[in-house]
Coordinates of C-alpha atoms in Angstrom, one line a residue:
M1 CA -134.4 94.8 -15.0
A2 CA -137.8 93.4 -14.1
Q3 CA -138.4 89.7 -14.7
Q4 CA -140.4 88.8 -17.8
E5 CA -144.0 87.7 -17.2
T6 CA -143.7 85.0 -19.9
L7 CA -140.9 82.4 -19.9
W8 CA -139.9 81.1 -23.3
I9 CA -138.6 77.6 -23.6
N10 CA -136.7 76.2 -26.6
H11 CA -138.8 73.1 -27.3
D12 CA -138.2 71.9 -30.9
A13 CA -137.6 68.6 -32.5
E14 CA -134.1 68.5 -31.1
H15 CA -135.0 69.5 -27.6
M16 CA -138.1 67.4 -26.7
K17 CA -137.2 66.5 -23.1
A18 CA -138.7 68.6 -20.3
L19 CA -136.2 67.7 -17.6
P20 CA -133.5 70.3 -18.5
H21 CA -136.1 73.1 -18.3
R22 CA -137.9 72.0 -15.2
H23 CA -135.8 74.0 -12.7
R24 CA -136.3 77.2 -14.8
V25 CA -140.0 76.6 -15.1
F26 CA -140.5 76.0 -11.3
S27 CA -138.4 79.1 -10.5
H28 CA -140.4 81.2 -12.8
I29 CA -143.7 80.0 -11.2
Q30 CA -142.4 80.8 -7.7
N31 CA -140.8 84.1 -8.5
V32 CA -143.2 85.6 -11.1
Y33 CA -146.5 83.8 -11.6
L34 CA -147.4 83.1 -7.9
K35 CA -146.4 86.6 -6.9
Q36 CA -148.6 88.1 -9.6
K37 CA -151.5 85.9 -8.5
R38 CA -151.1 87.0 -4.9
K39 CA -151.1 90.7 -5.9
E40 CA -154.2 90.2 -8.0
K41 CA -156.0 88.6 -5.0
V42 CA -155.0 91.3 -2.6
K43 CA -156.1 94.0 -5.1
Y44 CA -159.4 92.3 -5.5
L45 CA -159.9 92.1 -1.7
R46 CA -159.0 95.7 -1.3
T47 CA -161.4 96.9 -3.9
S48 CA -164.3 94.6 -2.8
A49 CA -163.9 95.2 1.0
K50 CA -166.5 97.3 2.7
V51 CA -166.2 99.0 6.0
P52 CA -168.8 97.5 8.3
D53 CA -171.8 99.7 9.2
V54 CA -171.7 99.9 13.0
S55 CA -175.5 100.7 13.0
K56 CA -176.1 97.2 11.5
W57 CA -174.0 95.2 13.9
R58 CA -176.0 92.3 15.1
T59 CA -176.5 91.4 18.7
H60 CA -177.4 88.1 20.2
A61 CA -179.6 87.1 23.1
R62 CA -176.9 85.2 24.7
R63 CA -174.5 88.1 24.4
K64 CA -176.5 90.3 26.8
D65 CA -174.7 91.5 29.9
V66 CA -175.4 90.0 33.3
L67 CA -178.2 92.5 34.0
G68 CA -180.1 91.5 30.9
R69 CA -179.2 94.6 28.9
T70 CA -178.1 94.4 25.2
P71 CA -175.7 97.1 24.3
K72 CA -176.5 99.0 21.1
P73 CA -174.1 101.1 19.1
E74 CA -175.1 104.7 19.1
P75 CA -174.7 106.7 15.9
V76 CA -172.9 110.0 16.0
V77 CA -175.2 112.9 15.0
E78 CA -173.7 116.1 13.5
D79 CA -174.5 119.4 15.1
V80 CA -177.5 120.8 13.3
D81 CA -180.1 123.5 13.9
Q82 CA -182.7 122.4 16.5
D83 CA -185.5 123.3 14.1
T84 CA -184.3 120.7 11.5
P85 CA -186.7 117.7 11.3
C86 CA -185.3 114.6 12.9
E87 CA -185.7 112.5 9.8
L88 CA -183.5 114.9 7.8
V89 CA -180.6 114.8 10.3
P90 CA -177.6 113.1 8.6
V91 CA -176.0 110.2 10.5
K92 CA -172.3 110.2 10.5
H93 CA -170.4 106.9 11.2
H94 CA -166.8 106.8 12.3
P95 CA -164.7 104.8 9.8
L96 CA -162.9 101.8 11.2
S97 CA -159.2 101.3 10.5
P98 CA -157.8 97.8 9.9
V99 CA -156.2 97.9 13.3
T100 CA -159.6 98.7 14.9
I101 CA -161.3 95.8 13.0
L102 CA -158.6 93.4 14.1
N103 CA -158.8 94.4 17.8
A104 CA -162.5 94.2 17.7
G105 CA -162.5 90.7 16.0
D106 CA -164.5 87.8 17.2
S107 CA -163.0 84.3 17.4
D108 CA -166.5 82.8 17.9
P109 CA -168.4 83.9 14.8
F110 CA -171.2 81.3 15.3
D111 CA -172.0 82.3 18.9
A112 CA -171.1 78.9 20.3
Y113 CA -170.0 80.4 23.6
A114 CA -171.8 82.5 26.1
I115 CA -169.5 85.5 26.0
P116 CA -167.9 87.3 23.1
I117 CA -164.5 85.7 22.3
S118 CA -162.8 89.0 21.4
A119 CA -159.1 89.3 20.6
E120 CA -158.4 90.1 24.2
V121 CA -160.3 87.1 25.5
N122 CA -158.7 84.9 22.9
N123 CA -155.3 86.0 24.1
I124 CA -156.2 85.1 27.7
L125 CA -157.4 81.7 26.6
A126 CA -154.2 81.1 24.6
F127 CA -152.2 82.1 27.7
Y128 CA -153.8 79.4 29.8
R129 CA -153.5 76.8 27.0
D130 CA -149.9 77.6 25.9
F131 CA -148.3 78.6 29.2
I132 CA -150.2 77.5 32.3
I133 CA -151.2 74.0 31.2
P134 CA -147.8 73.0 29.9
S135 CA -146.2 74.2 33.2
A136 CA -148.8 72.6 35.4
Y137 CA -148.5 69.2 33.7
H138 CA -144.8 69.5 32.9
L139 CA -145.3 69.5 29.1
D140 CA -143.1 71.0 26.5
G141 CA -144.4 74.5 25.9
K142 CA -142.8 74.6 22.4
S143 CA -144.4 71.4 21.3
K144 CA -147.4 71.3 18.9
H145 CA -148.9 68.7 21.2
N146 CA -149.4 70.7 24.4
L147 CA -152.4 68.7 25.4
A148 CA -150.7 65.3 25.1
T149 CA -151.5 63.8 28.5
A150 CA -155.0 62.7 29.5
R151 CA -155.1 65.0 32.5
S152 CA -154.0 68.1 30.7
K153 CA -156.5 67.5 27.9
S154 CA -159.3 66.9 30.4
D155 CA -158.4 70.2 32.1
W156 CA -158.5 72.1 28.8
D157 CA -161.8 70.4 27.7
A158 CA -163.5 71.2 31.0
C159 CA -162.5 74.9 30.8
V160 CA -163.5 75.2 27.2
N161 CA -166.9 73.6 27.9
G162 CA -167.3 76.0 30.7
L163 CA -167.3 78.9 28.2
R164 CA -170.8 77.9 27.2
D165 CA -172.1 79.2 30.6
E166 CA -171.8 83.0 31.1
G167 CA -170.9 82.8 34.8
E168 CA -168.3 80.1 34.4
A169 CA -166.7 81.8 31.4
F170 CA -166.3 85.1 33.2
A171 CA -164.9 83.3 36.2
F172 CA -162.4 81.4 34.0
M173 CA -161.3 84.7 32.4
G174 CA -161.0 86.4 35.8
R175 CA -158.7 83.7 37.1
N176 CA -156.4 83.7 34.2
S177 CA -156.3 87.5 34.0
A178 CA -155.2 87.5 37.7
V179 CA -152.5 84.9 37.0
A180 CA -151.3 86.9 33.9
A181 CA -151.3 90.1 36.1
D182 CA -149.0 88.4 38.6
V183 CA -146.7 87.3 35.9
S184 CA -146.5 90.6 34.0
Q185 CA -147.2 92.9 37.0
S186 CA -149.9 94.6 34.8
Q187 CA -152.4 96.8 36.7
A188 CA -154.6 96.8 33.6
L189 CA -154.9 93.0 33.8
R190 CA -155.7 93.2 37.5
Q191 CA -158.5 95.6 36.7
K192 CA -159.7 93.3 33.9
S193 CA -159.7 90.4 36.3
L194 CA -161.9 92.3 38.8
I195 CA -164.4 93.2 36.0
F196 CA -164.6 89.5 34.9
R197 CA -165.0 88.3 38.5
T198 CA -167.7 90.9 39.2
K199 CA -169.7 89.8 36.2
S200 CA -169.4 86.2 37.2
T201 CA -170.6 87.0 40.7
M202 CA -173.6 88.8 39.3
A203 CA -174.4 85.9 37.0
L204 CA -174.2 83.5 40.0
R205 CA -176.5 85.7 42.0
K206 CA -179.0 85.7 39.1
K207 CA -178.7 82.0 38.8
L208 CA -179.3 81.3 42.5
S209 CA -182.4 83.5 42.5
V210 CA -184.2 81.2 40.0
V211 CA -182.6 77.8 40.8
T212 CA -185.0 75.2 42.3
N213 CA -182.4 72.5 42.9
A214 CA -179.1 73.5 44.5
N215 CA -177.6 70.1 43.9
Q216 CA -176.7 70.8 40.3
S217 CA -173.2 70.0 39.1
S218 CA -173.2 73.0 36.8
L219 CA -173.8 75.2 39.8
Y220 CA -171.0 73.5 41.6
W221 CA -168.6 74.2 38.7
H222 CA -169.6 77.9 38.4
I223 CA -168.9 78.4 42.1
Y224 CA -165.7 76.5 41.9
M225 CA -164.4 78.5 39.0
L226 CA -165.3 81.7 40.8
W227 CA -163.6 80.4 43.9
T228 CA -160.3 79.7 42.1
A229 CA -160.5 83.1 40.5
E230 CA -160.7 84.9 43.9
I231 CA -157.9 82.7 45.2
A232 CA -155.7 83.7 42.2
A233 CA -156.6 87.4 42.9
H234 CA -155.6 87.0 46.6
N235 CA -159.1 88.0 47.7
V236 CA -159.3 86.1 51.0
T237 CA -162.8 87.2 52.0
A238 CA -164.5 86.3 48.7
A239 CA -162.5 83.1 48.4
R240 CA -163.8 81.9 51.8
V241 CA -167.3 82.8 50.9
H242 CA -167.4 80.7 47.8
G243 CA -165.5 77.9 49.4
T244 CA -168.0 77.8 52.2
M245 CA -170.9 77.7 49.7
L246 CA -169.4 74.7 48.0
S247 CA -168.8 72.9 51.3
K248 CA -172.4 73.3 52.3
L249 CA -173.7 72.3 48.9
V250 CA -171.6 69.2 48.8
K251 CA -172.5 68.1 52.3
G252 CA -176.1 68.6 51.3
Y253 CA -175.6 66.3 48.3
F254 CA -174.3 63.5 50.4
R255 CA -176.9 64.1 53.1
V256 CA -179.7 63.3 50.7
G257 CA -178.1 60.0 49.5
G258 CA -175.6 61.1 46.9
G259 CA -172.7 58.7 46.3
L260 CA -169.0 59.3 45.7
F261 CA -169.1 57.6 42.3
D262 CA -172.3 59.1 41.0
K263 CA -172.3 60.4 37.4
L264 CA -173.1 64.1 37.2
E265 CA -174.8 66.0 34.4
T266 CA -171.5 67.7 33.4
G267 CA -170.0 64.3 32.6
L268 CA -167.8 64.2 35.7
T269 CA -168.2 61.7 38.5
M270 CA -168.6 63.0 42.1
I271 CA -165.2 61.8 43.0
E272 CA -163.6 63.8 40.2
L273 CA -165.5 66.9 41.2
M274 CA -164.5 66.3 44.9
L275 CA -160.8 66.1 43.8
Y276 CA -161.2 69.5 42.0
L277 CA -162.8 71.0 45.2
L278 CA -160.0 69.6 47.4
Y279 CA -157.4 71.1 45.1
G280 CA -159.2 74.5 45.4
D281 CA -159.5 74.2 49.1
T282 CA -155.8 73.4 49.5
A283 CA -154.8 76.2 47.2
M284 CA -156.9 78.7 49.2
A285 CA -155.6 77.5 52.6
T286 CA -151.9 77.4 51.6
Q287 CA -151.7 80.4 49.4
L288 CA -153.8 82.7 51.5
L289 CA -152.7 81.3 54.9
T290 CA -156.2 80.5 56.1
R291 CA -158.1 77.5 57.3
P292 CA -159.6 75.0 54.8
V293 CA -163.4 75.0 54.4
F294 CA -163.7 71.2 54.4
D295 CA -163.2 69.2 57.6
V296 CA -159.9 67.4 57.0
Y297 CA -160.2 65.4 60.3
E298 CA -163.5 63.6 60.2
W299 CA -165.8 64.4 57.3
L300 CA -163.4 64.1 54.4
P301 CA -161.9 60.8 55.6
T302 CA -165.4 59.4 56.1
M303 CA -166.6 60.4 52.6
F304 CA -163.5 59.1 50.9
K305 CA -163.6 55.6 52.6
P306 CA -164.9 54.0 49.4
F307 CA -162.2 55.6 47.4
A308 CA -159.5 54.4 49.9
S309 CA -160.8 50.8 49.6
L310 CA -160.5 51.0 45.8
V311 CA -157.1 52.5 45.9
A312 CA -155.7 49.9 48.3
T313 CA -156.0 47.2 45.5
V314 CA -153.8 49.1 43.0
L315 CA -151.4 51.0 45.2
P316 CA -147.8 49.9 45.1
P317 CA -146.0 49.1 48.4
S318 CA -144.6 52.1 50.2
P319 CA -140.8 52.4 50.5
P320 CA -139.6 52.1 54.1
D321 CA -139.1 55.3 56.1
L322 CA -135.6 55.1 57.3
W323 CA -135.4 58.4 59.2
H324 CA -136.7 59.2 62.7
L325 CA -138.7 62.3 63.4
D326 CA -136.9 65.1 65.2
S327 CA -137.9 65.7 68.8
A328 CA -139.3 69.1 67.9
I329 CA -142.2 67.3 66.3
D330 CA -143.9 66.5 69.6
S331 CA -147.5 66.2 68.5
E332 CA -149.1 63.0 67.1
D333 CA -151.2 65.1 64.7
F334 CA -148.2 66.9 63.4
A335 CA -146.1 63.7 63.2
S336 CA -149.0 62.0 61.2
S337 CA -149.0 64.9 58.6
I338 CA -145.2 64.7 58.2
R339 CA -145.3 60.9 57.8
T340 CA -148.1 61.3 55.2
C341 CA -145.9 63.7 53.2
R342 CA -143.0 61.3 53.4
E343 CA -145.2 58.4 52.3
V344 CA -146.7 60.2 49.3
F345 CA -143.4 61.5 48.1
G346 CA -141.7 58.1 48.6
R347 CA -144.3 56.3 46.6
W348 CA -144.2 58.9 43.8
R349 CA -140.4 58.8 43.6
A350 CA -140.2 54.9 43.7
N351 CA -143.2 54.3 41.4
S352 CA -143.3 56.8 38.5
G353 CA -146.4 55.1 37.0
E354 CA -144.5 53.4 34.2
G355 CA -145.9 50.1 33.1
V356 CA -149.4 50.6 34.4
N357 CA -152.5 51.5 32.4
D358 CA -154.1 54.9 32.3
K359 CA -156.9 53.9 34.7
V360 CA -154.6 52.7 37.4
A361 CA -152.3 55.7 36.9
T362 CA -155.3 58.0 37.3
I363 CA -156.4 56.3 40.5
R364 CA -152.9 56.6 42.0
Y365 CA -152.7 60.2 41.0
G366 CA -156.1 60.9 42.7
W367 CA -154.9 59.1 45.9
G368 CA -151.8 61.2 46.0
Q369 CA -153.8 64.4 45.5
Y370 CA -156.2 63.4 48.3
Q371 CA -153.4 62.6 50.7
W372 CA -151.6 65.9 50.0
C373 CA -154.8 67.8 50.6
I374 CA -155.5 66.1 53.9
A375 CA -151.9 66.7 55.1
F376 CA -151.8 70.3 53.9
G377 CA -155.2 71.0 55.4
R378 CA -154.2 69.7 58.8
L379 CA -150.9 71.6 58.7
M380 CA -152.7 74.8 57.9
E381 CA -155.2 74.2 60.7
R382 CA -152.2 73.8 63.0
Y383 CA -150.6 77.0 61.7
C384 CA -153.8 79.0 62.2
D385 CA -154.3 77.6 65.7
F386 CA -150.9 78.6 67.0
K387 CA -151.0 81.9 65.1
E388 CA -154.2 82.8 67.0
L389 CA -152.6 81.8 70.3
S390 CA -149.5 83.9 69.7
E391 CA -151.6 86.9 68.7
A392 CA -153.6 86.5 71.9
A393 CA -150.4 86.1 73.9
S394 CA -151.7 82.9 75.5
G395 CA -149.3 80.0 75.8
T396 CA -145.6 79.9 75.4
L397 CA -144.7 82.2 72.5
D398 CA -141.6 80.4 71.4
Y399 CA -143.5 77.2 71.1
C400 CA -146.3 78.9 69.2
Y401 CA -143.9 80.4 66.7
A402 CA -142.1 77.1 66.3
Q403 CA -145.3 75.3 65.4
Q404 CA -146.1 78.1 62.9
Y405 CA -142.8 78.0 61.0
M406 CA -142.5 74.2 61.1
A407 CA -146.1 73.8 59.7
L408 CA -145.4 76.4 56.9
S409 CA -142.0 74.7 56.1
A410 CA -143.7 71.3 55.7
V411 CA -146.4 72.9 53.4
K412 CA -143.8 74.7 51.4
W413 CA -141.8 71.6 50.9
G414 CA -144.8 69.6 49.7
R415 CA -146.2 72.4 47.5
A416 CA -142.9 72.8 45.7
L417 CA -143.4 69.2 44.4
T418 CA -147.0 69.5 43.5
F419 CA -148.9 72.8 43.5
E420 CA -146.4 75.5 42.4
I421 CA -145.4 76.0 38.7
D422 CA -143.2 78.4 36.8
V423 CA -144.8 80.5 34.1
C424 CA -142.6 82.8 32.1
G425 CA -140.0 82.6 34.8
K426 CA -142.4 83.6 37.5
R427 CA -143.4 81.2 40.4
V428 CA -147.3 81.4 40.3
Y429 CA -149.6 80.0 42.9
E430 CA -146.9 80.6 45.5
G431 CA -149.1 82.7 47.7
D432 CA -148.0 84.2 51.1
I433 CA -146.1 81.2 52.6
M434 CA -142.7 82.8 52.4
E435 CA -143.9 86.0 54.1
G436 CA -145.6 84.0 56.9
L437 CA -142.5 81.8 57.3
R438 CA -140.2 84.7 57.6
E439 CA -142.5 86.5 60.0
A440 CA -142.6 83.5 62.4
L441 CA -138.8 83.1 62.3
E442 CA -138.1 86.8 62.9
K443 CA -140.5 86.9 65.9
S444 CA -138.9 83.8 67.4
D445 CA -135.3 85.0 67.0
R446 CA -133.4 84.6 70.3
P447 CA -129.7 85.0 71.4
T448 CA -127.6 81.9 70.7
H449 CA -126.9 81.3 74.4
S450 CA -130.5 81.2 75.4
L451 CA -132.4 78.0 76.2
E452 CA -135.1 78.8 73.6
W453 CA -132.5 79.0 70.9
Q454 CA -130.9 75.7 71.9
K455 CA -134.3 74.0 72.0
W456 CA -135.5 75.0 68.6
K457 CA -132.2 75.3 66.7
K458 CA -132.7 72.2 64.6
A459 CA -136.2 73.2 63.6
R460 CA -135.0 76.7 62.7
L461 CA -132.2 75.2 60.6
W462 CA -134.7 73.2 58.6
A463 CA -137.0 76.2 58.2
F464 CA -134.1 78.4 56.9
Y465 CA -133.2 75.6 54.5
I466 CA -136.7 75.4 53.1
G467 CA -136.7 79.2 52.6
A468 CA -133.3 79.2 51.0
T469 CA -134.1 76.5 48.5
T470 CA -137.1 78.6 47.4
E471 CA -134.9 81.7 47.1
R472 CA -132.4 79.6 45.0
R473 CA -135.1 79.0 42.3
H474 CA -135.6 82.8 41.9
S475 CA -132.3 84.6 42.1
R476 CA -128.6 84.4 41.7
S477 CA -126.2 87.3 42.3
S478 CA -124.0 88.6 39.5
N479 CA -120.9 86.8 40.9
G480 CA -122.7 83.5 40.7
L481 CA -123.6 83.2 44.4
F482 CA -127.1 82.7 45.8
H483 CA -128.3 85.5 48.0
G484 CA -131.4 86.4 50.1
W485 CA -132.5 86.7 53.7
F486 CA -133.1 82.9 54.1
H487 CA -129.6 82.2 52.5
E488 CA -127.9 84.5 55.0
R489 CA -129.8 83.1 58.0
F490 CA -129.2 79.5 56.9
A491 CA -125.5 80.1 56.6
C492 CA -125.4 81.9 60.1
Q493 CA -127.4 79.0 61.6
V494 CA -125.0 76.4 60.3
H495 CA -122.1 78.4 61.7
D496 CA -123.7 79.0 65.1
M497 CA -124.5 75.3 65.4
G498 CA -120.9 74.4 64.6
L499 CA -121.9 72.0 61.8
L500 CA -118.8 70.9 59.9
G501 CA -120.2 70.1 56.5
W502 CA -123.2 69.0 54.4
E503 CA -123.2 65.5 55.9
D504 CA -123.7 66.9 59.4
T505 CA -126.4 69.2 58.1
T506 CA -128.4 66.5 56.3
Q507 CA -128.4 64.4 59.4
I508 CA -130.6 67.1 61.0
L509 CA -132.7 67.8 57.9
N510 CA -133.6 64.1 57.6
G511 CA -135.5 64.4 60.9
F512 CA -138.0 66.6 59.1
L513 CA -138.8 66.6 55.4
F514 CA -135.8 66.3 53.0
D515 CA -135.3 64.9 49.5
S516 CA -132.1 62.8 49.7
S517 CA -132.1 62.2 45.9
T518 CA -130.7 65.7 45.5
Y519 CA -127.9 65.1 47.9
E520 CA -124.9 65.8 45.6
Q521 CA -126.6 68.7 43.9
E522 CA -127.4 70.2 47.3
R523 CA -123.9 69.7 48.5
R524 CA -122.5 72.1 45.8
W525 CA -125.2 74.7 46.7
F526 CA -124.4 74.2 50.5
E527 CA -120.7 74.8 49.9
E528 CA -121.4 78.0 47.9
T529 CA -123.8 79.3 50.5
V530 CA -121.8 78.8 53.7
K531 CA -118.3 79.7 52.5

């Protein structure tokens, strides 16, 4: 039986108190009255709603495409006799379903941004905000406060502000579409990323044709966003082009008297912009296995001298480095890069930033990022040098291959702590390091009785260990054991070298780059791998 629309309450001289009836009244309101009001509102909306007339859709000057054309909806004309006067031809409009209206919605009804924020674009923005940022800054993805830290909020604000520029907006969408495509393996998203990047490139070309002053921070940011988009899409040629453009523009800025702590029109200081550019340069070099575009030996250290002087006053003491370098690291340049990685990691582990103000913590973070970028840049220069030598068959091949897999192992070890993040269970920004590492190890494989094997056995053990730890993050077999090419080769190398246990193995690994804080956890993994 249906509930009554009216609730009668016995309220006479003998029953004047409202408390005994309160529960019945509230239940009636929730179950009957409010439900009726919702039905009435829905009925009113349905009867009053009108299907939009597509011929009257407005356009906006800022919503033109990059060629300056404004798309106009074309009405569908019914087939009529050619002799019928044009003004008498009836125009037929296709009705829009509710699903069509939702998918064609606009999250920017006031045209605050330079591109239409459609449902598709809004989803890509939400993907960056809700998945990439929490992973990159180690935030809780389920929390309502995903932008809790200052750096993550600054990242999001910079990206949202970039939506006000057409070229920057398309580049930002192109980058995140490429990342989403890597996560989901969606060809449609890869195609969408290409479209966004092409539109951004056309907008940049148009901007450069009319610019009178190339030293504009907004121009830097547009090229930077497009640069990172091409890196995410694994487009080596385009990435190097945009990186080289930025390198020349920045050098020109300092050449005419610009300073490292200058305030730019976008609100950033030059040092903040430079740290963004160094991050992009490091990402390009390490993900795409190419040389950095900035000079990591002379120009960058010279430009960052004022910053180094500032950091020296707030930097905590470095913990002592108790482990020697293995004899396989026979170059001072290579040894310097390894020591830098050890120092940055040691400071980070010993001094988490607790008890210091935000300004000091930000300066320390910037110092760490700069040091990582210098070390990674030099390691990638070394890798590229010896890869070219091995391809030209000049020099000792075993030595060339060893320098390649040791350089990539050091980069991989450092990137796992800083640059690589997990999004939806997928390791993004990983790039081609694992492929390059395996290629160098396979080409340098020698019989165990050979002199070459004896000379490089410790370096190969470390390289196999670095690869195996990466495999461990991705896969585990059904019987609970880790598996993969690097795991198998690491176990074989341990056996061939006659190592008796984890203690003997770590004595060798400590001669390179190794995190001793995971000693016990790694022990269990080691025992599972080599048994």
